[in-house]
Structure formats: structure tokens, C-alpha cells
JSON list of C-alpha atoms in Angstrom, two decimals:
[
{"chain": "L", "resi": 60, "resn": "MET", "atom": "CA", "xyz": [-78.20, -32.38, -91.62]},
{"chain": "L", "resi": 61, "resn": "THR", "atom": "CA", "xyz": [-80.01, -30.11, -89.36]},
{"chain": "L", "resi": 62, "resn": "VAL", "atom": "CA", "xyz": [-78.71, -27.63, -86.83]},
{"chain": "L", "resi": 63, "resn": "GLY", "atom": "CA", "xyz": [-79.85, -29.94, -84.00]},
{"chain": "L", "resi": 64, "resn": "ASP", "atom": "CA", "xyz": [-77.80, -32.82, -85.37]},
{"chain": "L", "resi": 65, "resn": "ILE", "atom": "CA", "xyz": [-74.70, -30.62, -85.58]},
{"chain": "L", "resi": 66, "resn": "LEU", "atom": "CA", "xyz": [-75.05, -29.66, -81.91]},
{"chain": "L", "resi": 67, "resn": "LEU", "atom": "CA", "xyz": [-75.86, -33.18, -80.69]},
{"chain": "L", "resi": 68, "resn": "VAL", "atom": "CA", "xyz": [-72.96, -35.02, -82.41]},
{"chain": "L", "resi": 69, "resn": "PRO", "atom": "CA", "xyz": [-70.21, -33.48, -80.16]},
{"chain": "L", "resi": 70, "resn": "LEU", "atom": "CA", "xyz": [-72.40, -33.99, -77.10]},
{"chain": "L", "resi": 71, "resn": "HIS", "atom": "CA", "xyz": [-72.94, -37.65, -78.07]},
{"chain": "L", "resi": 72, "resn": "LEU", "atom": "CA", "xyz": [-69.20, -38.11, -78.64]},
{"chain": "L", "resi": 73, "resn": "GLY", "atom": "CA", "xyz": [-68.33, -36.52, -75.26]},
{"chain": "L", "resi": 74, "resn": "LEU", "atom": "CA", "xyz": [-70.85, -38.74, -73.48]},
{"chain": "L", "resi": 75, "resn": "ALA", "atom": "CA", "xyz": [-69.39, -41.86, -75.14]},
{"chain": "L", "resi": 76, "resn": "VAL", "atom": "CA", "xyz": [-65.84, -40.87, -74.03]},
{"chain": "L", "resi": 77, "resn": "LEU", "atom": "CA", "xyz": [-67.08, -40.23, -70.47]},
{"chain": "L", "resi": 78, "resn": "LEU", "atom": "CA", "xyz": [-68.80, -43.63, -70.31]},
{"chain": "L", "resi": 79, "resn": "PHE", "atom": "CA", "xyz": [-65.63, -45.29, -71.61]},
{"chain": "L", "resi": 80, "resn": "LEU", "atom": "CA", "xyz": [-63.51, -43.59, -68.93]},
{"chain": "L", "resi": 81, "resn": "ILE", "atom": "CA", "xyz": [-65.79, -44.56, -66.05]},
{"chain": "L", "resi": 82, "resn": "SER", "atom": "CA", "xyz": [-66.47, -48.10, -67.29]},
{"chain": "L", "resi": 83, "resn": "PRO", "atom": "CA", "xyz": [-63.91, -49.73, -64.89]},
{"chain": "L", "resi": 84, "resn": "LEU", "atom": "CA", "xyz": [-65.62, -48.05, -61.96]},
{"chain": "L", "resi": 85, "resn": "THR", "atom": "CA", "xyz": [-69.10, -49.03, -63.11]},
{"chain": "L", "resi": 86, "resn": "SER", "atom": "CA", "xyz": [-68.07, -52.65, -63.70]},
{"chain": "L", "resi": 87, "resn": "LEU", "atom": "CA", "xyz": [-66.56, -52.80, -60.20]},
{"chain": "L", "resi": 88, "resn": "LEU", "atom": "CA", "xyz": [-69.74, -51.36, -58.68]},
{"chain": "L", "resi": 89, "resn": "VAL", "atom": "CA", "xyz": [-71.90, -53.84, -60.61]},
{"chain": "L", "resi": 90, "resn": "TYR", "atom": "CA", "xyz": [-69.71, -56.73, -59.40]},
{"chain": "L", "resi": 91, "resn": "PHE", "atom": "CA", "xyz": [-70.03, -55.73, -55.72]},
{"chain": "L", "resi": 92, "resn": "PHE", "atom": "CA", "xyz": [-73.74, -55.04, -56.12]},
{"chain": "L", "resi": 93, "resn": "ASP", "atom": "CA", "xyz": [-74.31, -58.53, -57.53]},
{"chain": "L", "resi": 94, "resn": "LEU", "atom": "CA", "xyz": [-72.19, -60.03, -54.73]},
{"chain": "L", "resi": 95, "resn": "THR", "atom": "CA", "xyz": [-74.26, -58.22, -52.11]},
{"chain": "L", "resi": 96, "resn": "ILE", "atom": "CA", "xyz": [-77.52, -59.40, -53.68]},
{"chain": "L", "resi": 97, "resn": "ASN", "atom": "CA", "xyz": [-76.26, -63.01, -53.76]},
{"chain": "L", "resi": 98, "resn": "ILE", "atom": "CA", "xyz": [-75.16, -62.88, -50.10]},
{"chain": "L", "resi": 99, "resn": "LEU", "atom": "CA", "xyz": [-78.52, -61.49, -49.05]},
{"chain": "L", "resi": 100, "resn": "GLN", "atom": "CA", "xyz": [-80.24, -64.37, -50.84]},
{"chain": "L", "resi": 101, "resn": "LEU", "atom": "CA", "xyz": [-78.40, -67.06, -48.82]},
{"chain": "L", "resi": 102, "resn": "PRO", "atom": "CA", "xyz": [-80.62, -69.68, -47.22]},
{"chain": "L", "resi": 103, "resn": "LEU", "atom": "CA", "xyz": [-81.58, -69.04, -43.63]},
{"chain": "L", "resi": 104, "resn": "TRP", "atom": "CA", "xyz": [-79.96, -72.26, -42.34]},
{"chain": "L", "resi": 105, "resn": "LEU", "atom": "CA", "xyz": [-76.54, -71.08, -43.52]},
{"chain": "L", "resi": 106, "resn": "VAL", "atom": "CA", "xyz": [-76.96, -67.79, -41.66]},
{"chain": "L", "resi": 107, "resn": "GLN", "atom": "CA", "xyz": [-77.81, -69.74, -38.49]},
{"chain": "L", "resi": 108, "resn": "LYS", "atom": "CA", "xyz": [-74.56, -71.73, -38.77]},
{"chain": "L", "resi": 109, "resn": "VAL", "atom": "CA", "xyz": [-72.54, -68.53, -39.22]},
{"chain": "L", "resi": 110, "resn": "GLU", "atom": "CA", "xyz": [-74.27, -67.16, -36.11]},
{"chain": "L", "resi": 111, "resn": "VAL", "atom": "CA", "xyz": [-72.61, -69.88, -33.99]},
{"chain": "L", "resi": 112, "resn": "LEU", "atom": "CA", "xyz": [-69.23, -68.83, -35.37]},
{"chain": "L", "resi": 113, "resn": "TYR", "atom": "CA", "xyz": [-69.87, -65.22, -34.36]},
{"chain": "L", "resi": 114, "resn": "ILE", "atom": "CA", "xyz": [-70.75, -66.34, -30.84]},
{"chain": "L", "resi": 115, "resn": "TYR", "atom": "CA", "xyz": [-67.49, -68.31, -30.53]},
{"chain": "L", "resi": 116, "resn": "LEU", "atom": "CA", "xyz": [-65.43, -65.42, -31.88]},
{"chain": "L", "resi": 117, "resn": "GLY", "atom": "CA", "xyz": [-67.15, -62.96, -29.54]},
{"chain": "L", "resi": 118, "resn": "ILE", "atom": "CA", "xyz": [-66.50, -65.12, -26.49]},
{"chain": "L", "resi": 119, "resn": "ALA", "atom": "CA", "xyz": [-62.85, -65.56, -27.53]},
{"chain": "L", "resi": 120, "resn": "ALA", "atom": "CA", "xyz": [-62.47, -61.79, -27.91]},
{"chain": "L", "resi": 121, "resn": "LEU", "atom": "CA", "xyz": [-63.98, -61.15, -24.48]},
{"chain": "L", "resi": 122, "resn": "ALA", "atom": "CA", "xyz": [-61.75, -63.81, -22.88]},
{"chain": "L", "resi": 123, "resn": "GLY", "atom": "CA", "xyz": [-58.65, -62.35, -24.56]},
{"chain": "L", "resi": 124, "resn": "LEU", "atom": "CA", "xyz": [-59.43, -58.82, -23.45]},
{"chain": "L", "resi": 125, "resn": "SER", "atom": "CA", "xyz": [-60.20, -59.85, -19.88]},
{"chain": "L", "resi": 126, "resn": "LEU", "atom": "CA", "xyz": [-57.03, -61.97, -19.56]},
{"chain": "L", "resi": 127, "resn": "GLY", "atom": "CA", "xyz": [-54.98, -59.13, -21.05]},
{"chain": "L", "resi": 128, "resn": "LEU", "atom": "CA", "xyz": [-56.37, -56.72, -18.47]},
{"chain": "L", "resi": 129, "resn": "VAL", "atom": "CA", "xyz": [-55.68, -59.21, -15.65]},
{"chain": "L", "resi": 130, "resn": "PHE", "atom": "CA", "xyz": [-52.06, -59.70, -16.82]},
{"chain": "L", "resi": 131, "resn": "SER", "atom": "CA", "xyz": [-51.59, -55.95, -17.13]},
{"chain": "L", "resi": 132, "resn": "PHE", "atom": "CA", "xyz": [-52.94, -55.41, -13.61]},
{"chain": "L", "resi": 133, "resn": "PHE", "atom": "CA", "xyz": [-50.69, -58.10, -12.12]},
{"chain": "L", "resi": 134, "resn": "SER", "atom": "CA", "xyz": [-47.57, -56.84, -13.92]},
{"chain": "L", "resi": 135, "resn": "SER", "atom": "CA", "xyz": [-48.19, -53.26, -12.76]},
{"chain": "L", "resi": 136, "resn": "PHE", "atom": "CA", "xyz": [-48.85, -54.56, -9.23]},
{"chain": "L", "resi": 137, "resn": "ILE", "atom": "CA", "xyz": [-45.58, -56.53, -9.24]},
{"chain": "L", "resi": 138, "resn": "PHE", "atom": "CA", "xyz": [-43.64, -53.56, -10.63]},
{"chain": "L", "resi": 139, "resn": "SER", "atom": "CA", "xyz": [-45.05, -51.23, -7.97]},
{"chain": "L", "resi": 140, "resn": "THR", "atom": "CA", "xyz": [-44.50, -53.78, -5.18]},
{"chain": "L", "resi": 141, "resn": "LEU", "atom": "CA", "xyz": [-40.87, -54.42, -6.15]},
{"chain": "L", "resi": 142, "resn": "SER", "atom": "CA", "xyz": [-40.39, -50.70, -6.98]},
{"chain": "L", "resi": 143, "resn": "LEU", "atom": "CA", "xyz": [-39.05, -51.45, -10.46]},
{"chain": "L", "resi": 144, "resn": "ASP", "atom": "CA", "xyz": [-38.71, -48.58, -12.91]},
{"chain": "L", "resi": 145, "resn": "HIS", "atom": "CA", "xyz": [-40.77, -49.13, -16.10]},
{"chain": "L", "resi": 146, "resn": "SER", "atom": "CA", "xyz": [-38.93, -46.51, -18.17]},
{"chain": "L", "resi": 147, "resn": "ARG", "atom": "CA", "xyz": [-35.46, -47.90, -17.36]},
{"chain": "L", "resi": 148, "resn": "LEU", "atom": "CA", "xyz": [-36.49, -51.43, -18.39]},
{"chain": "L", "resi": 149, "resn": "GLU", "atom": "CA", "xyz": [-38.15, -50.17, -21.59]},
{"chain": "L", "resi": 150, "resn": "VAL", "atom": "CA", "xyz": [-35.00, -48.26, -22.60]},
{"chain": "L", "resi": 151, "resn": "GLU", "atom": "CA", "xyz": [-32.75, -51.27, -21.89]},
{"chain": "L", "resi": 152, "resn": "THR", "atom": "CA", "xyz": [-34.93, -53.70, -23.82]},
{"chain": "L", "resi": 153, "resn": "SER", "atom": "CA", "xyz": [-35.35, -51.31, -26.73]},
{"chain": "L", "resi": 154, "resn": "LEU", "atom": "CA", "xyz": [-31.57, -50.87, -26.95]},
{"chain": "L", "resi": 155, "resn": "LYS", "atom": "CA", "xyz": [-31.03, -54.64, -26.86]},
{"chain": "L", "resi": 156, "resn": "HIS", "atom": "CA", "xyz": [-33.58, -55.40, -29.55]},
{"chain": "L", "resi": 157, "resn": "SER", "atom": "CA", "xyz": [-33.11, -52.42, -31.85]},
{"chain": "L", "resi": 158, "resn": "SER", "atom": "CA", "xyz": [-31.82, -53.30, -35.31]},
{"chain": "L", "resi": 159, "resn": "VAL", "atom": "CA", "xyz": [-29.83, -50.07, -35.63]},
{"chain": "L", "resi": 160, "resn": "PRO", "atom": "CA", "xyz": [-27.69, -49.21, -32.58]},
{"chain": "L", "resi": 161, "resn": "SER", "atom": "CA", "xyz": [-27.80, -45.66, -31.30]},
{"chain": "L", "resi": 162, "resn": "ASP", "atom": "CA", "xyz": [-24.86, -43.29, -31.78]},
{"chain": "L", "resi": 163, "resn": "LYS", "atom": "CA", "xyz": [-23.85, -43.58, -28.11]},
{"chain": "L", "resi": 164, "resn": "THR", "atom": "CA", "xyz": [-23.87, -47.37, -28.25]},
{"chain": "L", "resi": 165, "resn": "ARG", "atom": "CA", "xyz": [-21.89, -47.37, -31.50]},
{"chain": "L", "resi": 166, "resn": "GLU", "atom": "CA", "xyz": [-19.29, -44.92, -30.11]},
{"chain": "L", "resi": 167, "resn": "ALA", "atom": "CA", "xyz": [-18.91, -46.92, -26.91]},
{"chain": "L", "resi": 168, "resn": "PHE", "atom": "CA", "xyz": [-18.45, -50.12, -28.90]},
{"chain": "L", "resi": 169, "resn": "GLN", "atom": "CA", "xyz": [-15.88, -48.48, -31.18]},
{"chain": "L", "resi": 170, "resn": "LEU", "atom": "CA", "xyz": [-13.91, -47.24, -28.18]},
{"chain": "L", "resi": 171, "resn": "LYS", "atom": "CA", "xyz": [-13.83, -50.73, -26.64]},
{"chain": "L", "resi": 172, "resn": "ASP", "atom": "CA", "xyz": [-13.04, -52.73, -29.77]},
{"chain": "L", "resi": 173, "resn": "PRO", "atom": "CA", "xyz": [-9.59, -52.06, -31.25]},
{"chain": "L", "resi": 174, "resn": "SER", "atom": "CA", "xyz": [-10.54, -53.16, -34.76]},
{"chain": "L", "resi": 175, "resn": "PHE", "atom": "CA", "xyz": [-12.82, -50.13, -35.21]},
{"chain": "L", "resi": 176, "resn": "ARG", "atom": "CA", "xyz": [-10.20, -47.51, -34.36]},
{"chain": "L", "resi": 177, "resn": "PRO", "atom": "CA", "xyz": [-8.56, -45.37, -37.03]},
{"chain": "L", "resi": 178, "resn": "LYS", "atom": "CA", "xyz": [-5.33, -46.68, -38.53]},
{"chain": "L", "resi": 179, "resn": "GLY", "atom": "CA", "xyz": [-2.19, -45.90, -36.52]},
{"chain": "L", "resi": 180, "resn": "THR", "atom": "CA", "xyz": [-3.89, -44.96, -33.24]},
{"chain": "L", "resi": 181, "resn": "ARG", "atom": "CA", "xyz": [-2.73, -46.25, -29.91]},
{"chain": "L", "resi": 182, "resn": "SER", "atom": "CA", "xyz": [-4.97, -48.20, -27.60]},
{"chain": "L", "resi": 183, "resn": "LYS", "atom": "CA", "xyz": [-4.62, -49.18, -23.95]},
{"chain": "L", "resi": 184, "resn": "PHE", "atom": "CA", "xyz": [-5.86, -52.46, -22.52]},
{"chain": "L", "resi": 185, "resn": "ASN", "atom": "CA", "xyz": [-6.04, -53.65, -18.95]},
{"chain": "L", "resi": 186, "resn": "ILE", "atom": "CA", "xyz": [-5.13, -57.32, -18.81]},
{"chain": "L", "resi": 187, "resn": "GLY", "atom": "CA", "xyz": [-5.47, -58.40, -15.24]},
{"chain": "L", "resi": 188, "resn": "GLN", "atom": "CA", "xyz": [-3.26, -56.01, -13.27]},
{"chain": "L", "resi": 189, "resn": "THR", "atom": "CA", "xyz": [-1.10, -54.75, -16.16]},
{"chain": "L", "resi": 190, "resn": "GLU", "atom": "CA", "xyz": [-1.85, -52.09, -18.75]},
{"chain": "L", "resi": 191, "resn": "VAL", "atom": "CA", "xyz": [-0.76, -52.72, -22.35]},
{"chain": "L", "resi": 192, "resn": "GLU", "atom": "CA", "xyz": [-0.45, -49.99, -25.00]},
{"chain": "L", "resi": 193, "resn": "THR", "atom": "CA", "xyz": [-0.46, -51.12, -28.64]},
{"chain": "L", "resi": 194, "resn": "PHE", "atom": "CA", "xyz": [-0.95, -49.79, -32.16]},
{"chain": "L", "resi": 195, "resn": "THR", "atom": "CA", "xyz": [-4.15, -50.66, -34.04]},
{"chain": "L", "resi": 196, "resn": "LEU", "atom": "CA", "xyz": [-2.76, -53.19, -36.50]},
{"chain": "L", "resi": 197, "resn": "SER", "atom": "CA", "xyz": [-0.07, -54.75, -34.33]},
{"chain": "L", "resi": 198, "resn": "PRO", "atom": "CA", "xyz": [-0.19, -58.53, -33.71]},
{"chain": "L", "resi": 199, "resn": "THR", "atom": "CA", "xyz": [-0.86, -57.86, -30.03]},
{"chain": "L", "resi": 200, "resn": "THR", "atom": "CA", "xyz": [-4.02, -55.95, -30.85]},
{"chain": "L", "resi": 201, "resn": "LEU", "atom": "CA", "xyz": [-5.30, -58.66, -33.16]},
{"chain": "L", "resi": 202, "resn": "SER", "atom": "CA", "xyz": [-4.64, -61.52, -30.73]},
{"chain": "L", "resi": 203, "resn": "PRO", "atom": "CA", "xyz": [-7.72, -63.42, -29.54]},
{"chain": "L", "resi": 204, "resn": "ASP", "atom": "CA", "xyz": [-6.76, -62.68, -25.94]},
{"chain": "L", "resi": 205, "resn": "LEU", "atom": "CA", "xyz": [-7.42, -58.96, -26.40]},
{"chain": "L", "resi": 206, "resn": "ILE", "atom": "CA", "xyz": [-10.31, -59.21, -28.83]},
{"chain": "L", "resi": 207, "resn": "SER", "atom": "CA", "xyz": [-12.38, -61.65, -26.78]},
{"chain": "L", "resi": 208, "resn": "PRO", "atom": "CA", "xyz": [-12.48, -61.66, -22.97]},
{"chain": "L", "resi": 209, "resn": "MET", "atom": "CA", "xyz": [-13.95, -65.16, -23.21]},
{"chain": "L", "resi": 210, "resn": "PHE", "atom": "CA", "xyz": [-10.62, -66.40, -24.58]},
{"chain": "L", "resi": 211, "resn": "ARG", "atom": "CA", "xyz": [-8.82, -65.67, -21.34]},
{"chain": "L", "resi": 212, "resn": "GLY", "atom": "CA", "xyz": [-11.67, -67.04, -19.22]},
{"chain": "L", "resi": 213, "resn": "ASP", "atom": "CA", "xyz": [-13.36, -63.76, -18.28]},
{"chain": "L", "resi": 214, "resn": "PHE", "atom": "CA", "xyz": [-17.05, -64.64, -18.22]},
{"chain": "L", "resi": 215, "resn": "GLY", "atom": "CA", "xyz": [-18.28, -61.16, -17.29]},
{"chain": "L", "resi": 216, "resn": "THR", "atom": "CA", "xyz": [-20.93, -59.17, -19.12]},
{"chain": "L", "resi": 217, "resn": "ALA", "atom": "CA", "xyz": [-18.53, -58.13, -21.87]},
{"chain": "L", "resi": 218, "resn": "GLY", "atom": "CA", "xyz": [-17.58, -61.74, -22.47]},
{"chain": "L", "resi": 219, "resn": "ARG", "atom": "CA", "xyz": [-21.18, -62.80, -22.99]},
{"chain": "L", "resi": 220, "resn": "GLN", "atom": "CA", "xyz": [-21.62, -60.34, -25.83]},
{"chain": "L", "resi": 221, "resn": "ARG", "atom": "CA", "xyz": [-18.59, -61.52, -27.81]},
{"chain": "L", "resi": 222, "resn": "ILE", "atom": "CA", "xyz": [-18.15, -64.57, -30.00]},
{"chain": "L", "resi": 223, "resn": "PHE", "atom": "CA", "xyz": [-15.67, -67.33, -29.26]},
{"chain": "L", "resi": 224, "resn": "PRO", "atom": "CA", "xyz": [-12.68, -67.29, -31.62]},
{"chain": "L", "resi": 225, "resn": "ILE", "atom": "CA", "xyz": [-12.79, -70.16, -34.09]},
{"chain": "L", "resi": 226, "resn": "MET", "atom": "CA", "xyz": [-9.67, -72.31, -33.95]},
{"chain": "L", "resi": 227, "resn": "GLU", "atom": "CA", "xyz": [-9.24, -75.26, -36.29]},
{"chain": "L", "resi": 228, "resn": "GLU", "atom": "CA", "xyz": [-7.72, -78.54, -35.16]},
{"chain": "L", "resi": 229, "resn": "GLU", "atom": "CA", "xyz": [-6.30, -81.35, -37.25]},
{"chain": "L", "resi": 230, "resn": "ASP", "atom": "CA", "xyz": [-8.03, -84.68, -37.19]},
{"chain": "L", "resi": 231, "resn": "GLU", "atom": "CA", "xyz": [-5.82, -87.20, -35.30]},
{"chain": "L", "resi": 232, "resn": "HIS", "atom": "CA", "xyz": [-6.87, -90.18, -37.41]},
{"chain": "L", "resi": 233, "resn": "GLU", "atom": "CA", "xyz": [-5.85, -88.53, -40.66]},
{"chain": "L", "resi": 234, "resn": "TYR", "atom": "CA", "xyz": [-2.50, -87.51, -39.17]},
{"chain": "L", "resi": 235, "resn": "GLU", "atom": "CA", "xyz": [-1.74, -91.04, -37.89]},
{"chain": "L", "resi": 236, "resn": "ASN", "atom": "CA", "xyz": [-2.76, -92.76, -41.13]},
{"chain": "L", "resi": 237, "resn": "ARG", "atom": "CA", "xyz": [-0.83, -90.40, -43.39]},
{"chain": "L", "resi": 238, "resn": "GLY", "atom": "CA", "xyz": [2.20, -92.07, -44.95]},
{"chain": "L", "resi": 239, "resn": "ARG", "atom": "CA", "xyz": [1.42, -95.61, -43.78]},
{"chain": "L", "resi": 240, "resn": "LYS", "atom": "CA", "xyz": [0.99, -98.29, -46.41]},
{"chain": "L", "resi": 241, "resn": "GLY", "atom": "CA", "xyz": [0.10, -101.95, -46.44]},
{"chain": "L", "resi": 242, "resn": "ARG", "atom": "CA", "xyz": [0.35, -104.11, -43.33]},
{"chain": "L", "resi": 243, "resn": "ASN", "atom": "CA", "xyz": [1.73, -101.44, -40.97]},
{"chain": "L", "resi": 244, "resn": "LYS", "atom": "CA", "xyz": [-1.41, -99.35, -41.43]},
{"chain": "L", "resi": 245, "resn": "LYS", "atom": "CA", "xyz": [-3.63, -99.18, -38.35]},
{"chain": "L", "resi": 246, "resn": "ARG", "atom": "CA", "xyz": [-7.14, -100.38, -38.80]},
{"chain": "L", "resi": 247, "resn": "LEU", "atom": "CA", "xyz": [-9.93, -98.28, -37.36]}
]
């Protein structure tokens, strides 16, 4: 072995390790290079057909942008004519559609709904003209009349946000047929 061979062996080994490490990158570059060459070699008639598609997509984009601008102009014109406040409507709609209620909304809801109050606290309710004071877990507090304004027929804004209480009823046919046998049994 010569001195040149001794110096070139580590250099050759380092170059082989470097080529091994960058081989995923080089194979990816070769793949995209071949793909580009194949696309550039497409027949001219295929490029002409794709050109029609680009024209349709361009016209659709221009129509969409122009209609969007027209709708934006008309909505701003209507808002200014009717003197509606954009910021107030944006805040209301964002509060309605937000997945996580804000702290103020959560606190207001907890103050209104007796089931969210701490155990043993008193709560006051206005039912019609009278004011009722109850404890949190008393039967009066848990009655459907106090939980849902819809139950007592109050169809105000608070009633629209609540859910009707679910009340089960027995089926009349099963009740009538229970215990009857033979010829005295009613036929349906």
C-alpha cells in the first residue's frame, strides 16, 4: 500500500456515507425531473384540450370575484341605508356560533340556571307576579316549571333557548288490554 492509498481510503469511505445519506433526496429529485420531462413531452393536442379547461376556470374565477364584489357592495349599501351597526351584529353572531362560551356568557347562564349554583345556596325566582326563594336541591328548584319557561307557556327569548322537558306517557292500548283474556279481549 502506498501513502496515497492510505489517504484516499477514508475519503472514499466518507464520500460513500455522504451519498448514502442523501440518496432519498436524490431519488426524489430524479423522480420529479423525470415527471417534468414526461409532461413536457405531451402531445400538442392534449395541451390544446387543457387550454379550454383553463379558459373555463378563468371565466368562473372572474365571475365569482365580480359577484362577490357586487354582493359586498349591496350589503354595505343596505347596512348604511338602514344604519345597522356591523360590529354589534358580528359580536352577536360570533357569540351565538362560538363553540366555547365566553366567561361573561357562562357566568350569566350559571346565575340564571339553578342547577349550576353551589350546593346549599338560595335562589330567587319570579313566577308571574310572585317571588319564590328556594334552596338549590329542593324539589321546587328541580321542577320543570322553574327550569324551563316553555313549560309554563312563556315563549319569550329565554324559552326559545331551553329544551322542552321530556315526559313519558303510557300507551292506552297496552293499558286496556292488560289483564284481559279470551273472548272479553278487545280486538284492535
